[in-house]
Amino acid sequence: MVIETERLILRPFTVSDASDVLEYLREPAVNCFASMKLNSLEEAETEMKNRCGEIEYYFAITLKDTGKVIGEIDAYPESDDPSEDDKRPKGTFSPCWMLNKEYQGHGYAYEAAYAFFDYLFKEKGARRIYAYTEDYNTSSQHLCEKLGMRREGLFLEFISFVNNPDGTPRYENTYQYAILKKEWYKQNED
Ligand SMILES: CC(C)(COP(=O)(O)OP(=O)(O)OC[C@H]1O[C@@H](n2cnc3c(N)ncnc32)[C@H](O)[C@@H]1OP(=O)(O)O)[C@@H](O)C(=O)NCCC(=O)NCCS
């Protein structure tokens, strides 16, 4: 699957994307991506090989002009059935988004996320899209709000991705944002 916008192409990863991805995953920008850290080109190539089969829900964000991979966006279908009976279609998605810092502040994240949300709602059966973002991550909160997501709540000391210097878990305060399919259609109708 390929998603095209004015300035971007969102497409599945290939092994040759390794060096572009290493640029932004050598030092993951936020704690929630700490486990994605890549230490070498070799590690990046292995990671790209793992991502190659992901063709529906995991996209490289590339510049249309140059083909450079400047970031990534993904979200997988989650069950919205509390009984976990898998018979109902999975209509809940929670995106992760990340841009190389050299390419932030140009509207690329919004352009990519808008197209990705539209794809999930219109082609992949999304009913609700929600996002978690830490309380200090104002860029990600801003992106959620620009996409029309509602801030639904703040979970105090919700999760820990890294440890404090003394070895104890560092807990993060996390906002949840969400948007429903009907809200997406309403705000984006012509
Ligand atoms: C979250 C993240 C993806 C947001 O990226 P971003 O570049 O700040 O977001 P946008 O693409 O929406 O660009 C924002 C700004 O670009 C500027 N901009 C410049 N040229 C522009 C253009 N042609 N069109 C639109 N905006 C443009 C605007 O000032 C815009 O700000 P505004 O929305 O107030 O108008 C980025 O900060 C990131 O990768 N962070 C690290 C990873 C992360 O935190 N992920 C989320 C974990 S919860």
mmCIF file of N, CA and C in Angstrom, residues 98-147:
data_model
loop_
_atom_site.group_PDB
_atom_site.id
_atom_site.type_symbol
_atom_site.label_atom_id
_atom_site.label_comp_id
_atom_site.label_asym_id
_atom_site.label_seq_id
_atom_site.Cartn_x
_atom_site.Cartn_y
_atom_site.Cartn_z
ATOM 1 N N MET A 98 6.755 9.550 14.378
ATOM 2 C CA MET A 98 8.110 9.993 14.700
ATOM 3 C C MET A 98 8.737 10.580 13.446
ATOM 4 N N LEU A 99 9.345 11.759 13.584
ATOM 5 C CA LEU A 99 10.060 12.370 12.457
ATOM 6 C C LEU A 99 11.504 12.600 12.854
ATOM 7 N N ASN A 100 12.410 12.439 11.878
ATOM 8 C CA ASN A 100 13.795 12.894 12.030
ATOM 9 C C ASN A 100 13.742 14.360 12.446
ATOM 10 N N LYS A 101 14.503 14.751 13.485
ATOM 11 C CA LYS A 101 14.353 16.120 14.002
ATOM 12 C C LYS A 101 14.720 17.189 12.972
ATOM 13 N N GLU A 102 15.566 16.812 12.007
ATOM 14 C CA GLU A 102 15.947 17.771 10.948
ATOM 15 C C GLU A 102 14.752 18.154 10.076
ATOM 16 N N TYR A 103 13.703 17.363 10.135
ATOM 17 C CA TYR A 103 12.552 17.588 9.246
ATOM 18 C C TYR A 103 11.286 17.969 10.014
ATOM 19 N N GLN A 104 11.442 18.260 11.305
ATOM 20 C CA GLN A 104 10.283 18.708 12.079
ATOM 21 C C GLN A 104 10.046 20.194 11.838
ATOM 22 N N GLY A 105 8.828 20.624 12.104
ATOM 23 C CA GLY A 105 8.499 22.047 11.962
ATOM 24 C C GLY A 105 8.210 22.470 10.537
ATOM 25 N N HIS A 106 7.932 21.502 9.671
ATOM 26 C CA HIS A 106 7.580 21.815 8.277
ATOM 27 C C HIS A 106 6.171 21.348 7.928
ATOM 28 N N GLY A 107 5.457 20.858 8.919
ATOM 29 C CA GLY A 107 4.100 20.371 8.654
ATOM 30 C C GLY A 107 4.063 18.964 8.083
ATOM 31 N N TYR A 108 5.201 18.276 8.027
ATOM 32 C CA TYR A 108 5.209 16.922 7.439
ATOM 33 C C TYR A 108 4.464 15.909 8.321
ATOM 34 N N ALA A 109 4.605 16.057 9.635
ATOM 35 C CA ALA A 109 3.950 15.082 10.527
ATOM 36 C C ALA A 109 2.432 15.190 10.369
ATOM 37 N N TYR A 110 1.935 16.419 10.334
ATOM 38 C CA TYR A 110 0.491 16.596 10.163
ATOM 39 C C TYR A 110 0.037 16.044 8.814
ATOM 40 N N GLU A 111 0.793 16.355 7.783
ATOM 41 C CA GLU A 111 0.422 15.896 6.432
ATOM 42 C C GLU A 111 0.364 14.357 6.375
ATOM 43 N N ALA A 112 1.350 13.716 6.990
ATOM 44 C CA ALA A 112 1.397 12.245 7.003
ATOM 45 C C ALA A 112 0.272 11.677 7.877
ATOM 46 N N ALA A 113 0.109 12.246 9.073
ATOM 47 C CA ALA A 113 -0.881 11.697 10.013
ATOM 48 C C ALA A 113 -2.300 11.898 9.480
ATOM 49 N N TYR A 114 -2.536 13.036 8.853
ATOM 50 C CA TYR A 114 -3.872 13.285 8.290
ATOM 51 C C TYR A 114 -4.198 12.201 7.238
ATOM 52 N N ALA A 115 -3.253 11.950 6.347
ATOM 53 C CA ALA A 115 -3.479 10.963 5.281
ATOM 54 C C ALA A 115 -3.624 9.560 5.869
ATOM 55 N N PHE A 116 -2.834 9.269 6.899
ATOM 56 C CA PHE A 116 -2.886 7.941 7.536
ATOM 57 C C PHE A 116 -4.238 7.738 8.239
ATOM 58 N N PHE A 117 -4.708 8.768 8.969
ATOM 59 C CA PHE A 117 -6.013 8.671 9.637
ATOM 60 C C PHE A 117 -7.119 8.462 8.595
ATOM 61 N N ASP A 118 -7.046 9.211 7.520
ATOM 62 C CA ASP A 118 -8.063 9.106 6.473
ATOM 63 C C ASP A 118 -8.084 7.683 5.906
ATOM 64 N N TYR A 119 -6.898 7.129 5.710
ATOM 65 C CA TYR A 119 -6.758 5.748 5.215
ATOM 66 C C TYR A 119 -7.362 4.757 6.216
ATOM 67 N N LEU A 120 -7.048 4.925 7.512
ATOM 68 C CA LEU A 120 -7.573 3.997 8.520
ATOM 69 C C LEU A 120 -9.095 4.078 8.604
ATOM 70 N N PHE A 121 -9.631 5.307 8.587
ATOM 71 C CA PHE A 121 -11.089 5.444 8.697
ATOM 72 C C PHE A 121 -11.805 4.969 7.425
ATOM 73 N N LYS A 122 -11.244 5.290 6.276
ATOM 74 C CA LYS A 122 -11.973 5.007 5.033
ATOM 75 C C LYS A 122 -11.682 3.629 4.444
ATOM 76 N N GLU A 123 -10.487 3.107 4.714
ATOM 77 C CA GLU A 123 -10.140 1.840 4.046
ATOM 78 C C GLU A 123 -9.863 0.673 4.989
ATOM 79 N N LYS A 124 -9.593 0.947 6.263
ATOM 80 C CA LYS A 124 -9.187 -0.154 7.142
ATOM 81 C C LYS A 124 -10.163 -0.373 8.302
ATOM 82 N N GLY A 125 -11.350 0.188 8.196
ATOM 83 C CA GLY A 125 -12.402 -0.112 9.169
ATOM 84 C C GLY A 125 -12.215 0.517 10.536
ATOM 85 N N ALA A 126 -11.440 1.605 10.619
ATOM 86 C CA ALA A 126 -11.259 2.234 11.933
ATOM 87 C C ALA A 126 -12.569 2.874 12.400
ATOM 88 N N ARG A 127 -12.868 2.691 13.671
ATOM 89 C CA ARG A 127 -14.047 3.292 14.320
ATOM 90 C C ARG A 127 -13.589 4.362 15.315
ATOM 91 N N ARG A 128 -12.422 4.108 15.912
ATOM 92 C CA ARG A 128 -11.873 5.044 16.909
ATOM 93 C C ARG A 128 -10.355 4.991 16.829
ATOM 94 N N ILE A 129 -9.740 6.166 16.811
ATOM 95 C CA ILE A 129 -8.273 6.237 16.852
ATOM 96 C C ILE A 129 -7.896 6.992 18.127
ATOM 97 N N TYR A 130 -7.035 6.386 18.934
ATOM 98 C CA TYR A 130 -6.602 7.074 20.159
ATOM 99 C C TYR A 130 -5.086 7.131 20.199
ATOM 100 N N ALA A 131 -4.576 8.110 20.925
ATOM 101 C CA ALA A 131 -3.119 8.265 21.035
ATOM 102 C C ALA A 131 -2.746 8.560 22.475
ATOM 103 N N TYR A 132 -1.648 7.965 22.910
ATOM 104 C CA TYR A 132 -1.054 8.296 24.197
ATOM 105 C C TYR A 132 0.112 9.240 23.937
ATOM 106 N N THR A 133 0.234 10.265 24.780
ATOM 107 C CA THR A 133 1.408 11.126 24.667
ATOM 108 C C THR A 133 1.778 11.653 26.047
ATOM 109 N N GLU A 134 3.072 11.719 26.319
ATOM 110 C CA GLU A 134 3.497 12.118 27.665
ATOM 111 C C GLU A 134 3.182 13.594 27.908
ATOM 112 N N ASP A 135 3.076 13.970 29.187
ATOM 113 C CA ASP A 135 2.605 15.334 29.492
ATOM 114 C C ASP A 135 3.605 16.404 29.052
ATOM 115 N N TYR A 136 4.882 16.029 28.865
ATOM 116 C CA TYR A 136 5.882 17.014 28.436
ATOM 117 C C TYR A 136 6.020 17.063 26.909
ATOM 118 N N ASN A 137 5.324 16.185 26.206
ATOM 119 C CA ASN A 137 5.514 16.098 24.747
ATOM 120 C C ASN A 137 4.526 17.035 24.035
ATOM 121 N N THR A 138 4.851 18.318 24.087
ATOM 122 C CA THR A 138 3.901 19.309 23.559
ATOM 123 C C THR A 138 3.762 19.205 22.033
ATOM 124 N N SER A 139 4.820 18.784 21.320
ATOM 125 C CA SER A 139 4.721 18.665 19.851
ATOM 126 C C SER A 139 3.688 17.610 19.484
ATOM 127 N N SER A 140 3.723 16.477 20.191
ATOM 128 C CA SER A 140 2.803 15.399 19.876
ATOM 129 C C SER A 140 1.369 15.785 20.284
ATOM 130 N N GLN A 141 1.236 16.473 21.418
ATOM 131 C CA GLN A 141 -0.100 16.942 21.831
ATOM 132 C C GLN A 141 -0.658 17.911 20.794
ATOM 133 N N HIS A 142 0.220 18.801 20.313
ATOM 134 C CA HIS A 142 -0.206 19.778 19.305
ATOM 135 C C HIS A 142 -0.681 19.061 18.038
ATOM 136 N N LEU A 143 0.047 18.027 17.652
ATOM 137 C CA LEU A 143 -0.330 17.264 16.454
ATOM 138 C C LEU A 143 -1.702 16.603 16.662
ATOM 139 N N CYS A 144 -1.903 15.999 17.826
ATOM 140 C CA CYS A 144 -3.210 15.378 18.126
ATOM 141 C C CYS A 144 -4.331 16.412 17.985
ATOM 142 N N GLU A 145 -4.091 17.598 18.570
ATOM 143 C CA GLU A 145 -5.150 18.615 18.563
ATOM 144 C C GLU A 145 -5.395 19.140 17.150
ATOM 145 N N LYS A 146 -4.309 19.268 16.365
ATOM 146 C CA LYS A 146 -4.461 19.735 14.974
ATOM 147 C C LYS A 146 -5.257 18.718 14.137
ATOM 148 N N LEU A 147 -5.145 17.455 14.514
ATOM 149 C CA LEU A 147 -5.896 16.402 13.804
ATOM 150 C C LEU A 147 -7.355 16.329 14.270
#
